């Protein structure tokens, strides 16, 4: 990051903690937000890691309200201010998305982060029109969210470049695993104050920052936010050796919940790891389910052995 931008740093795609009945676990939301604030990272609510497509509109609003309240009552010790709240936006009905985005903004969310609607395969022109419509209509700032693995579509780089000049579009979170694309997207944002690049490919966090990216969005940050905060600080403050070391260490931690599992299975495994720190229980929103007791026990043992 070559210039000081409003949106930067570590943004953790926060899990959505729920009860055995599938209701939002408000107390767990508060604990996790305070945990993040203490470690100088911000949350992305209801992203992919947060089961965003499975969260009801009512619980989504309650989630934002709870997170905002907790952030305001528990500011970061480093800055003395509230951490930034990023709210994920998913769905296929654009008019309902606009209403939900405005509800999140009214509740105190700082940025809306929107993925593409996924029922129909969209042309590049339709993708561009979708984001232009959102940016024109919603009241808060908008960030683009590209994730080929779940939407099965990739926002073309030239579309991102044009959208980056919309006055209400403030950045891109890109989770696509493509090095050339990463470099091209960072080139769009690198020398501008009005548009930020966030890397959602956690295993390449250090590399993206070395190229000039503005922030990282690592799911493993739910368990070890302090390690990603240190990685970010090392990368932007001229200590690449330490940043690379932390990248390698966090990659190994990620294998505990990701290796050999589907994306959905990895999310409940991540909650099992967080349970060892008293942050939340490993309940999931339908259609995702918990793992076997034996598998959860094995994951918990490995998590407890981690020395961050």
PDB file of C-alpha atoms in Angstrom:
ATOM      1  CA  UNK A   1       0.000   0.000   0.000  1.00  0.00           C
ATOM      2  CA  UNK A   2       1.764   3.130  -1.228  1.00  0.00           C
ATOM      3  CA  UNK A   3      -0.677   5.747   0.075  1.00  0.00           C
ATOM      4  CA  UNK A   4      -2.865   6.050   3.130  1.00  0.00           C
ATOM      5  CA  UNK A   5      -6.355   4.873   2.240  1.00  0.00           C
ATOM      6  CA  UNK A   6      -9.545   4.912   4.255  1.00  0.00           C
ATOM      7  CA  UNK A   7     -10.128   1.212   3.664  1.00  0.00           C
ATOM      8  CA  UNK A   8      -7.140  -1.007   4.385  1.00  0.00           C
ATOM      9  CA  UNK A   9      -5.743  -3.581   6.786  1.00  0.00           C
ATOM     10  CA  UNK A  10      -7.018  -6.962   7.942  1.00  0.00           C
ATOM     11  CA  UNK A  11     -10.706  -7.707   7.432  1.00  0.00           C
ATOM     12  CA  UNK A  12     -11.664 -11.137   8.772  1.00  0.00           C
ATOM     13  CA  UNK A  13     -14.602 -12.863   7.053  1.00  0.00           C
ATOM     14  CA  UNK A  14     -16.344 -13.577  10.348  1.00  0.00           C
ATOM     15  CA  UNK A  15     -18.227 -16.801  10.985  1.00  0.00           C
ATOM     16  CA  UNK A  16     -21.908 -16.441  11.814  1.00  0.00           C
ATOM     17  CA  UNK A  17     -22.344 -17.926  15.302  1.00  0.00           C
ATOM     18  CA  UNK A  18     -25.692 -19.611  15.803  1.00  0.00           C
ATOM     19  CA  UNK A  19     -27.439 -21.654  18.484  1.00  0.00           C
ATOM     20  CA  UNK A  20     -28.496 -25.296  18.213  1.00  0.00           C
ATOM     21  CA  UNK A  21     -31.894 -23.974  17.061  1.00  0.00           C
ATOM     22  CA  UNK A  22     -30.324 -21.986  14.231  1.00  0.00           C
ATOM     23  CA  UNK A  23     -30.849 -18.579  15.820  1.00  0.00           C
ATOM     24  CA  UNK A  24     -28.168 -15.902  15.835  1.00  0.00           C
ATOM     25  CA  UNK A  25     -25.976 -16.284  18.935  1.00  0.00           C
ATOM     26  CA  UNK A  26     -25.872 -12.639  19.991  1.00  0.00           C
ATOM     27  CA  UNK A  27     -23.513 -13.210  22.930  1.00  0.00           C
ATOM     28  CA  UNK A  28     -21.050 -14.997  20.650  1.00  0.00           C
ATOM     29  CA  UNK A  29     -21.202 -12.139  18.132  1.00  0.00           C
ATOM     30  CA  UNK A  30     -20.247  -9.743  20.913  1.00  0.00           C
ATOM     31  CA  UNK A  31     -17.361 -11.962  22.056  1.00  0.00           C
ATOM     32  CA  UNK A  32     -15.939 -12.318  18.561  1.00  0.00           C
ATOM     33  CA  UNK A  33     -16.201  -8.610  17.775  1.00  0.00           C
ATOM     34  CA  UNK A  34     -14.346  -7.772  21.005  1.00  0.00           C
ATOM     35  CA  UNK A  35     -11.750 -10.439  20.161  1.00  0.00           C
ATOM     36  CA  UNK A  36     -11.246  -8.815  16.759  1.00  0.00           C
ATOM     37  CA  UNK A  37     -11.042  -5.302  18.213  1.00  0.00           C
ATOM     38  CA  UNK A  38      -8.406  -6.418  20.720  1.00  0.00           C
ATOM     39  CA  UNK A  39      -6.338  -7.733  17.817  1.00  0.00           C
ATOM     40  CA  UNK A  40      -6.839  -4.697  15.565  1.00  0.00           C
ATOM     41  CA  UNK A  41      -8.812  -6.415  12.778  1.00  0.00           C
ATOM     42  CA  UNK A  42     -12.246  -5.668  11.329  1.00  0.00           C
ATOM     43  CA  UNK A  43     -15.048  -8.109  10.449  1.00  0.00           C
ATOM     44  CA  UNK A  44     -16.777  -8.849   7.188  1.00  0.00           C
ATOM     45  CA  UNK A  45     -20.207 -10.060   8.274  1.00  0.00           C
ATOM     46  CA  UNK A  46     -22.133 -12.595   6.179  1.00  0.00           C
ATOM     47  CA  UNK A  47     -19.465 -13.265   3.608  1.00  0.00           C
ATOM     48  CA  UNK A  48     -18.735 -16.767   2.341  1.00  0.00           C
ATOM     49  CA  UNK A  49     -17.175 -17.846   5.635  1.00  0.00           C
ATOM     50  CA  UNK A  50     -20.182 -16.299   7.390  1.00  0.00           C
ATOM     51  CA  UNK A  51     -22.723 -18.447   5.493  1.00  0.00           C
ATOM     52  CA  UNK A  52     -24.129 -15.218   4.061  1.00  0.00           C
ATOM     53  CA  UNK A  53     -26.596 -16.877   1.695  1.00  0.00           C
ATOM     54  CA  UNK A  54     -28.161 -18.793   4.598  1.00  0.00           C
ATOM     55  CA  UNK A  55     -28.709 -15.865   6.988  1.00  0.00           C
ATOM     56  CA  UNK A  56     -32.293 -14.573   7.112  1.00  0.00           C
ATOM     57  CA  UNK A  57     -32.982 -10.884   6.550  1.00  0.00           C
ATOM     58  CA  UNK A  58     -34.070 -10.467  10.171  1.00  0.00           C
ATOM     59  CA  UNK A  59     -30.984 -12.181  11.562  1.00  0.00           C
ATOM     60  CA  UNK A  60     -28.778 -10.285   9.120  1.00  0.00           C
ATOM     61  CA  UNK A  61     -30.015  -6.986  10.484  1.00  0.00           C
ATOM     62  CA  UNK A  62     -29.673  -8.206  14.079  1.00  0.00           C
ATOM     63  CA  UNK A  63     -26.138  -9.358  13.272  1.00  0.00           C
ATOM     64  CA  UNK A  64     -25.149  -5.917  11.994  1.00  0.00           C
ATOM     65  CA  UNK A  65     -26.822  -4.139  14.906  1.00  0.00           C
ATOM     66  CA  UNK A  66     -25.089  -6.385  17.443  1.00  0.00           C
ATOM     67  CA  UNK A  67     -21.684  -6.078  15.791  1.00  0.00           C
ATOM     68  CA  UNK A  68     -21.908  -2.298  15.525  1.00  0.00           C
ATOM     69  CA  UNK A  69     -22.955  -1.943  19.168  1.00  0.00           C
ATOM     70  CA  UNK A  70     -20.127  -4.214  20.330  1.00  0.00           C
ATOM     71  CA  UNK A  71     -17.569  -2.383  18.192  1.00  0.00           C
ATOM     72  CA  UNK A  72     -18.613   0.996  19.561  1.00  0.00           C
ATOM     73  CA  UNK A  73     -18.502  -0.205  23.165  1.00  0.00           C
ATOM     74  CA  UNK A  74     -15.155  -1.971  22.710  1.00  0.00           C
ATOM     75  CA  UNK A  75     -12.849   0.169  20.550  1.00  0.00           C
ATOM     76  CA  UNK A  76      -9.494  -1.048  19.318  1.00  0.00           C
ATOM     77  CA  UNK A  77      -6.802  -0.513  21.998  1.00  0.00           C
ATOM     78  CA  UNK A  78      -4.408   0.430  19.210  1.00  0.00           C
ATOM     79  CA  UNK A  79      -6.427   3.279  17.701  1.00  0.00           C
ATOM     80  CA  UNK A  80      -8.989   4.075  20.373  1.00  0.00           C
ATOM     81  CA  UNK A  81     -11.698   3.982  17.700  1.00  0.00           C
ATOM     82  CA  UNK A  82     -14.301   1.452  16.599  1.00  0.00           C
ATOM     83  CA  UNK A  83     -13.238  -1.154  14.084  1.00  0.00           C
ATOM     84  CA  UNK A  84     -14.804  -0.871  10.633  1.00  0.00           C
ATOM     85  CA  UNK A  85     -17.881  -3.024  10.022  1.00  0.00           C
ATOM     86  CA  UNK A  86     -18.162  -4.532   6.535  1.00  0.00           C
ATOM     87  CA  UNK A  87     -21.548  -6.127   5.785  1.00  0.00           C
ATOM     88  CA  UNK A  88     -21.915  -8.780   3.108  1.00  0.00           C
ATOM     89  CA  UNK A  89     -24.804  -8.630   0.644  1.00  0.00           C
ATOM     90  CA  UNK A  90     -26.028 -11.653  -1.294  1.00  0.00           C
ATOM     91  CA  UNK A  91     -29.186 -12.650  -3.124  1.00  0.00           C
ATOM     92  CA  UNK A  92     -30.932 -12.681  -6.476  1.00  0.00           C
ATOM     93  CA  UNK A  93     -33.632 -10.016  -5.987  1.00  0.00           C
ATOM     94  CA  UNK A  94     -31.951  -6.672  -6.529  1.00  0.00           C
ATOM     95  CA  UNK A  95     -34.779  -4.564  -5.098  1.00  0.00           C
ATOM     96  CA  UNK A  96     -34.667  -6.590  -1.864  1.00  0.00           C
ATOM     97  CA  UNK A  97     -30.875  -6.304  -1.787  1.00  0.00           C
ATOM     98  CA  UNK A  98     -31.102  -2.524  -1.977  1.00  0.00           C
ATOM     99  CA  UNK A  99     -33.538  -2.464   0.956  1.00  0.00           C
ATOM    100  CA  UNK A 100     -31.306  -4.781   2.981  1.00  0.00           C
ATOM    101  CA  UNK A 101     -28.180  -2.792   2.212  1.00  0.00           C
ATOM    102  CA  UNK A 102     -29.849   0.408   3.374  1.00  0.00           C
ATOM    103  CA  UNK A 103     -31.042  -1.329   6.544  1.00  0.00           C
ATOM    104  CA  UNK A 104     -27.467  -2.429   7.261  1.00  0.00           C
ATOM    105  CA  UNK A 105     -26.160   1.082   6.630  1.00  0.00           C
ATOM    106  CA  UNK A 106     -28.834   2.615   8.856  1.00  0.00           C
ATOM    107  CA  UNK A 107     -27.823   0.127  11.563  1.00  0.00           C
ATOM    108  CA  UNK A 108     -24.246   1.391  11.400  1.00  0.00           C
ATOM    109  CA  UNK A 109     -22.444  -0.783   8.846  1.00  0.00           C
ATOM    110  CA  UNK A 110     -19.590   1.182   7.297  1.00  0.00           C
ATOM    111  CA  UNK A 111     -19.330  -0.617   3.945  1.00  0.00           C
ATOM    112  CA  UNK A 112     -21.584  -2.936   1.932  1.00  0.00           C
ATOM    113  CA  UNK A 113     -19.731  -5.803   0.222  1.00  0.00           C
ATOM    114  CA  UNK A 114     -21.766  -7.398  -2.578  1.00  0.00           C
ATOM    115  CA  UNK A 115     -21.330 -10.609  -4.547  1.00  0.00           C
ATOM    116  CA  UNK A 116     -22.966 -11.182  -7.902  1.00  0.00           C
ATOM    117  CA  UNK A 117     -26.491 -12.665  -8.052  1.00  0.00           C
ATOM    118  CA  UNK A 118     -25.930 -16.324  -8.891  1.00  0.00           C
ATOM    119  CA  UNK A 119     -29.061 -17.957 -10.340  1.00  0.00           C
ATOM    120  CA  UNK A 120     -28.383 -16.864 -13.918  1.00  0.00           C
ATOM    121  CA  UNK A 121     -25.048 -16.751 -15.716  1.00  0.00           C
ATOM    122  CA  UNK A 122     -24.453 -13.051 -16.323  1.00  0.00           C
ATOM    123  CA  UNK A 123     -22.698 -11.342 -19.206  1.00  0.00           C
ATOM    124  CA  UNK A 124     -19.980  -8.800 -18.395  1.00  0.00           C
ATOM    125  CA  UNK A 125     -22.411  -6.022 -19.316  1.00  0.00           C
ATOM    126  CA  UNK A 126     -25.004  -7.409 -16.902  1.00  0.00           C
ATOM    127  CA  UNK A 127     -22.430  -7.655 -14.113  1.00  0.00           C
ATOM    128  CA  UNK A 128     -21.462  -4.042 -14.679  1.00  0.00           C
ATOM    129  CA  UNK A 129     -25.080  -2.890 -14.731  1.00  0.00           C
ATOM    130  CA  UNK A 130     -25.815  -4.790 -11.513  1.00  0.00           C
ATOM    131  CA  UNK A 131     -23.054  -3.043  -9.588  1.00  0.00           C
ATOM    132  CA  UNK A 132     -23.883   0.337 -11.119  1.00  0.00           C
ATOM    133  CA  UNK A 133     -27.483  -0.084  -9.985  1.00  0.00           C
ATOM    134  CA  UNK A 134     -26.448  -0.970  -6.447  1.00  0.00           C
ATOM    135  CA  UNK A 135     -23.952   1.876  -6.274  1.00  0.00           C
ATOM    136  CA  UNK A 136     -26.492   4.379  -7.566  1.00  0.00           C
ATOM    137  CA  UNK A 137     -29.276   3.251  -5.226  1.00  0.00           C
ATOM    138  CA  UNK A 138     -27.821   2.302  -1.854  1.00  0.00           C
ATOM    139  CA  UNK A 139     -27.019   4.917   0.764  1.00  0.00           C
ATOM    140  CA  UNK A 140     -23.671   3.548   1.974  1.00  0.00           C
ATOM    141  CA  UNK A 141     -20.349   2.902   0.221  1.00  0.00           C
ATOM    142  CA  UNK A 142     -20.123  -0.270  -1.861  1.00  0.00           C
ATOM    143  CA  UNK A 143     -17.306  -2.778  -2.315  1.00  0.00           C
ATOM    144  CA  UNK A 144     -17.252  -5.321  -5.149  1.00  0.00           C
ATOM    145  CA  UNK A 145     -16.794  -8.964  -4.132  1.00  0.00           C
ATOM    146  CA  UNK A 146     -15.475 -11.386  -6.744  1.00  0.00           C
ATOM    147  CA  UNK A 147     -15.529 -15.079  -5.784  1.00  0.00           C
ATOM    148  CA  UNK A 148     -15.522 -17.530  -8.669  1.00  0.00           C
ATOM    149  CA  UNK A 149     -15.655 -20.587  -6.365  1.00  0.00           C
ATOM    150  CA  UNK A 150     -19.221 -19.865  -5.224  1.00  0.00           C
ATOM    151  CA  UNK A 151     -20.781 -17.599  -7.858  1.00  0.00           C
ATOM    152  CA  UNK A 152     -19.203 -19.555 -10.757  1.00  0.00           C
ATOM    153  CA  UNK A 153     -18.618 -16.226 -12.476  1.00  0.00           C
ATOM    154  CA  UNK A 154     -15.624 -13.927 -12.617  1.00  0.00           C
ATOM    155  CA  UNK A 155     -15.989 -10.157 -12.867  1.00  0.00           C
ATOM    156  CA  UNK A 156     -13.711  -9.169 -15.769  1.00  0.00           C
ATOM    157  CA  UNK A 157     -10.820  -6.864 -14.894  1.00  0.00           C
ATOM    158  CA  UNK A 158     -11.925  -4.251 -17.424  1.00  0.00           C
ATOM    159  CA  UNK A 159     -15.376  -4.165 -15.800  1.00  0.00           C
ATOM    160  CA  UNK A 160     -13.740  -3.661 -12.404  1.00  0.00           C
ATOM    161  CA  UNK A 161     -11.632  -0.833 -13.805  1.00  0.00           C
ATOM    162  CA  UNK A 162     -14.685   1.022 -15.105  1.00  0.00           C
ATOM    163  CA  UNK A 163     -16.685   0.426 -11.930  1.00  0.00           C
ATOM    164  CA  UNK A 164     -13.759   1.644  -9.819  1.00  0.00           C
ATOM    165  CA  UNK A 165     -14.466   5.193 -10.997  1.00  0.00           C
ATOM    166  CA  UNK A 166     -18.031   5.211  -9.651  1.00  0.00           C
ATOM    167  CA  UNK A 167     -18.054   7.679  -6.731  1.00  0.00           C
ATOM    168  CA  UNK A 168     -19.842   5.195  -4.445  1.00  0.00           C
ATOM    169  CA  UNK A 169     -17.684   2.143  -5.209  1.00  0.00           C
ATOM    170  CA  UNK A 170     -14.733   2.121  -2.813  1.00  0.00           C
ATOM    171  CA  UNK A 171     -12.942  -1.137  -3.452  1.00  0.00           C
ATOM    172  CA  UNK A 172     -12.728  -4.763  -4.491  1.00  0.00           C
ATOM    173  CA  UNK A 173     -12.464  -7.934  -2.444  1.00  0.00           C
ATOM    174  CA  UNK A 174     -11.170 -10.580  -4.841  1.00  0.00           C
ATOM    175  CA  UNK A 175     -10.996 -14.251  -3.836  1.00  0.00           C
ATOM    176  CA  UNK A 176     -10.154 -15.671  -7.255  1.00  0.00           C
ATOM    177  CA  UNK A 177      -7.000 -17.780  -7.311  1.00  0.00           C
ATOM    178  CA  UNK A 178      -5.228 -16.191 -10.263  1.00  0.00           C
ATOM    179  CA  UNK A 179      -1.884 -14.446  -9.867  1.00  0.00           C
ATOM    180  CA  UNK A 180      -2.084 -12.476 -13.110  1.00  0.00           C
ATOM    181  CA  UNK A 181      -5.561 -11.249 -12.216  1.00  0.00           C
ATOM    182  CA  UNK A 182      -4.366 -10.217  -8.765  1.00  0.00           C
ATOM    183  CA  UNK A 183      -1.581  -8.115 -10.244  1.00  0.00           C
ATOM    184  CA  UNK A 184      -3.957  -6.511 -12.747  1.00  0.00           C
ATOM    185  CA  UNK A 185      -6.516  -5.622 -10.069  1.00  0.00           C
ATOM    186  CA  UNK A 186      -3.862  -4.203  -7.746  1.00  0.00           C
ATOM    187  CA  UNK A 187      -2.611  -2.088 -10.645  1.00  0.00           C
ATOM    188  CA  UNK A 188      -6.077  -0.512 -10.850  1.00  0.00           C
ATOM    189  CA  UNK A 189      -6.040   0.537  -7.195  1.00  0.00           C
ATOM    190  CA  UNK A 190      -2.367   0.995  -6.355  1.00  0.00           C
ATOM    191  CA  UNK A 191      -1.906   4.712  -6.937  1.00  0.00           C
ATOM    192  CA  UNK A 192      -5.413   5.872  -6.046  1.00  0.00           C
ATOM    193  CA  UNK A 193      -6.944   7.074  -2.801  1.00  0.00           C
ATOM    194  CA  UNK A 194     -10.525   6.324  -3.826  1.00  0.00           C
ATOM    195  CA  UNK A 195     -10.341   2.596  -4.568  1.00  0.00           C
ATOM    196  CA  UNK A 196      -8.841  -0.225  -2.506  1.00  0.00           C
ATOM    197  CA  UNK A 197      -7.853  -3.808  -3.255  1.00  0.00           C
ATOM    198  CA  UNK A 198      -8.425  -6.557  -0.670  1.00  0.00           C
ATOM    199  CA  UNK A 199      -7.044 -10.036  -1.248  1.00  0.00           C
ATOM    200  CA  UNK A 200      -9.495 -12.819  -0.349  1.00  0.00           C
ATOM    201  CA  UNK A 201      -6.986 -15.557  -1.246  1.00  0.00           C
ATOM    202  CA  UNK A 202      -5.600 -15.997   2.260  1.00  0.00           C
ATOM    203  CA  UNK A 203      -2.627 -18.137   1.241  1.00  0.00           C
ATOM    204  CA  UNK A 204      -1.371 -15.231  -0.880  1.00  0.00           C
ATOM    205  CA  UNK A 205      -1.931 -12.473   1.689  1.00  0.00           C
ATOM    206  CA  UNK A 206       1.747 -11.562   1.962  1.00  0.00           C
ATOM    207  CA  UNK A 207       2.246 -11.655  -1.796  1.00  0.00           C
ATOM    208  CA  UNK A 208      -0.718  -9.360  -2.427  1.00  0.00           C
ATOM    209  CA  UNK A 209       0.603  -6.826   0.066  1.00  0.00           C
ATOM    210  CA  UNK A 210       4.068  -7.003  -1.485  1.00  0.00           C
ATOM    211  CA  UNK A 211       2.475  -6.123  -4.837  1.00  0.00           C
ATOM    212  CA  UNK A 212       0.809  -3.080  -3.319  1.00  0.00           C
ATOM    213  CA  UNK A 213      -2.562  -4.396  -2.168  1.00  0.00           C
ATOM    214  CA  UNK A 214      -4.366  -2.507   0.554  1.00  0.00           C
ATOM    215  CA  UNK A 215      -5.780  -5.272   2.691  1.00  0.00           C
ATOM    216  CA  UNK A 216      -6.314  -8.970   3.264  1.00  0.00           C
ATOM    217  CA  UNK A 217      -9.424 -11.024   4.074  1.00  0.00           C
ATOM    218  CA  UNK A 218      -8.284 -14.310   5.685  1.00  0.00           C
ATOM    219  CA  UNK A 219     -10.821 -16.774   7.108  1.00  0.00           C
ATOM    220  CA  UNK A 220      -8.139 -18.226   9.410  1.00  0.00           C
ATOM    221  CA  UNK A 221      -8.151 -14.799  11.062  1.00  0.00           C
ATOM    222  CA  UNK A 222     -11.238 -15.973  12.948  1.00  0.00           C
ATOM    223  CA  UNK A 223      -8.882 -18.155  14.997  1.00  0.00           C
ATOM    224  CA  UNK A 224      -5.580 -16.224  14.944  1.00  0.00           C
ATOM    225  CA  UNK A 225      -6.348 -12.565  14.125  1.00  0.00           C
ATOM    226  CA  UNK A 226      -3.185 -11.474  15.919  1.00  0.00           C
ATOM    227  CA  UNK A 227      -1.022 -13.381  13.434  1.00  0.00           C
ATOM    228  CA  UNK A 228      -2.635 -11.713  10.427  1.00  0.00           C
ATOM    229  CA  UNK A 229      -2.404  -8.298  12.037  1.00  0.00           C
ATOM    230  CA  UNK A 230       1.316  -8.898  12.554  1.00  0.00           C
ATOM    231  CA  UNK A 231       1.664 -10.209   8.985  1.00  0.00           C
ATOM    232  CA  UNK A 232       0.007  -7.075   7.616  1.00  0.00           C
ATOM    233  CA  UNK A 233       2.147  -4.756   9.735  1.00  0.00           C
ATOM    234  CA  UNK A 234       5.326  -6.581   8.766  1.00  0.00           C
ATOM    235  CA  UNK A 235       4.448  -6.458   5.071  1.00  0.00           C
ATOM    236  CA  UNK A 236       3.617  -2.753   4.946  1.00  0.00           C
ATOM    237  CA  UNK A 237       6.439  -1.683   7.234  1.00  0.00           C
ATOM    238  CA  UNK A 238       9.316  -3.248   5.339  1.00  0.00           C
ATOM    239  CA  UNK A 239       9.817  -6.588   7.075  1.00  0.00           C
ATOM    240  CA  UNK A 240       9.081  -9.098   4.288  1.00  0.00           C
ATOM    241  CA  UNK A 241      10.973 -11.930   5.983  1.00  0.00           C
ATOM    242  CA  UNK A 242       8.656 -11.859   8.995  1.00  0.00           C
ATOM    243  CA  UNK A 243       5.587 -11.491   6.762  1.00  0.00           C
ATOM    244  CA  UNK A 244       6.595 -14.557   4.748  1.00  0.00           C
ATOM    245  CA  UNK A 245       7.229 -16.531   7.935  1.00  0.00           C
ATOM    246  CA  UNK A 246       3.769 -15.649   9.248  1.00  0.00           C
ATOM    247  CA  UNK A 247       2.223 -16.536   5.885  1.00  0.00           C
ATOM    248  CA  UNK A 248       3.757 -19.994   6.073  1.00  0.00           C
ATOM    249  CA  UNK A 249       2.643 -20.469   9.680  1.00  0.00           C
ATOM    250  CA  UNK A 250      -0.940 -19.391   9.031  1.00  0.00           C
ATOM    251  CA  UNK A 251      -1.099 -21.594   5.927  1.00  0.00           C
ATOM    252  CA  UNK A 252      -0.316 -24.571   8.158  1.00  0.00           C
ATOM    253  CA  UNK A 253      -3.036 -23.575  10.628  1.00  0.00           C
ATOM    254  CA  UNK A 254      -5.530 -23.309   7.772  1.00  0.00           C
ATOM    255  CA  UNK A 255      -4.887 -26.936   6.833  1.00  0.00           C
ATOM    256  CA  UNK A 256      -6.390 -28.041  10.160  1.00  0.00           C
ATOM    257  CA  UNK A 257      -9.886 -27.059   9.057  1.00  0.00           C
ATOM    258  CA  UNK A 258      -9.560 -26.959   5.266  1.00  0.00           C
ATOM    259  CA  UNK A 259      -7.535 -29.978   4.156  1.00  0.00           C
ATOM    260  CA  UNK A 260      -9.665 -32.778   2.706  1.00  0.00           C
ATOM    261  CA  UNK A 261     -12.958 -30.966   3.306  1.00  0.00           C
ATOM    262  CA  UNK A 262     -15.501 -29.194   1.159  1.00  0.00           C
ATOM    263  CA  UNK A 263     -15.901 -25.468   1.697  1.00  0.00           C
ATOM    264  CA  UNK A 264     -19.032 -26.036   3.791  1.00  0.00           C
ATOM    265  CA  UNK A 265     -17.353 -28.680   5.930  1.00  0.00           C
ATOM    266  CA  UNK A 266     -14.369 -26.418   6.496  1.00  0.00           C
ATOM    267  CA  UNK A 267     -16.607 -23.711   7.951  1.00  0.00           C
ATOM    268  CA  UNK A 268     -17.937 -25.899  10.747  1.00  0.00           C
ATOM    269  CA  UNK A 269     -14.395 -27.161  11.346  1.00  0.00           C
ATOM    270  CA  UNK A 270     -13.326 -23.536  11.757  1.00  0.00           C
ATOM    271  CA  UNK A 271     -16.075 -23.015  14.322  1.00  0.00           C
ATOM    272  CA  UNK A 272     -14.779 -26.083  16.196  1.00  0.00           C
ATOM    273  CA  UNK A 273     -11.375 -24.393  16.384  1.00  0.00           C
ATOM    274  CA  UNK A 274     -12.976 -21.181  17.631  1.00  0.00           C
ATOM    275  CA  UNK A 275     -14.882 -23.139  20.266  1.00  0.00           C
ATOM    276  CA  UNK A 276     -11.537 -24.056  21.853  1.00  0.00           C
ATOM    277  CA  UNK A 277     -11.101 -20.340  22.567  1.00  0.00           C
ATOM    278  CA  UNK A 278     -14.608 -19.939  23.950  1.00  0.00           C
ATOM    279  CA  UNK A 279     -15.756 -17.825  21.008  1.00  0.00           C
ATOM    280  CA  UNK A 280     -18.693 -19.795  19.583  1.00  0.00           C
ATOM    281  CA  UNK A 281     -20.232 -23.234  19.162  1.00  0.00           C
ATOM    282  CA  UNK A 282     -19.902 -25.233  15.903  1.00  0.00           C
ATOM    283  CA  UNK A 283     -23.591 -25.127  14.951  1.00  0.00           C
ATOM    284  CA  UNK A 284     -24.373 -24.367  11.317  1.00  0.00           C
ATOM    285  CA  UNK A 285     -27.218 -22.843   9.332  1.00  0.00           C
ATOM    286  CA  UNK A 286     -29.081 -25.246   7.025  1.00  0.00           C
ATOM    287  CA  UNK A 287     -28.211 -26.741   4.638  1.00  0.00           C
ATOM    288  CA  UNK A 288     -24.751 -27.061   6.240  1.00  0.00           C
ATOM    289  CA  UNK A 289     -24.320 -29.449   9.153  1.00  0.00           C
ATOM    290  CA  UNK A 290     -21.866 -30.279  11.922  1.00  0.00           C
ATOM    291  CA  UNK A 291     -19.106 -32.846  11.577  1.00  0.00           C
ATOM    292  CA  UNK A 292     -18.988 -36.128  13.472  1.00  0.00           C
ATOM    293  CA  UNK A 293     -18.069 -36.019  17.152  1.00  0.00           C
ATOM    294  CA  UNK A 294     -14.871 -37.915  16.380  1.00  0.00           C
ATOM    295  CA  UNK A 295     -13.803 -35.447  13.698  1.00  0.00           C
ATOM    296  CA  UNK A 296     -14.634 -32.444  15.875  1.00  0.00           C
ATOM    297  CA  UNK A 297     -12.564 -33.897  18.713  1.00  0.00           C
ATOM    298  CA  UNK A 298      -9.584 -34.387  16.418  1.00  0.00           C
ATOM    299  CA  UNK A 299      -9.827 -30.815  15.113  1.00  0.00           C
ATOM    300  CA  UNK A 300     -10.133 -29.421  18.643  1.00  0.00           C
ATOM    301  CA  UNK A 301      -7.010 -31.281  19.764  1.00  0.00           C
ATOM    302  CA  UNK A 302      -5.000 -29.858  16.880  1.00  0.00           C
ATOM    303  CA  UNK A 303      -6.343 -26.354  17.520  1.00  0.00           C
ATOM    304  CA  UNK A 304      -5.405 -26.472  21.190  1.00  0.00           C
ATOM    305  CA  UNK A 305      -1.846 -27.373  20.218  1.00  0.00           C
ATOM    306  CA  UNK A 306      -1.403 -24.149  18.216  1.00  0.00           C
ATOM    307  CA  UNK A 307       0.963 -21.618  19.805  1.00  0.00           C
ATOM    308  CA  UNK A 308       0.417 -18.275  18.085  1.00  0.00           C
TER     309      UNK A 308
END
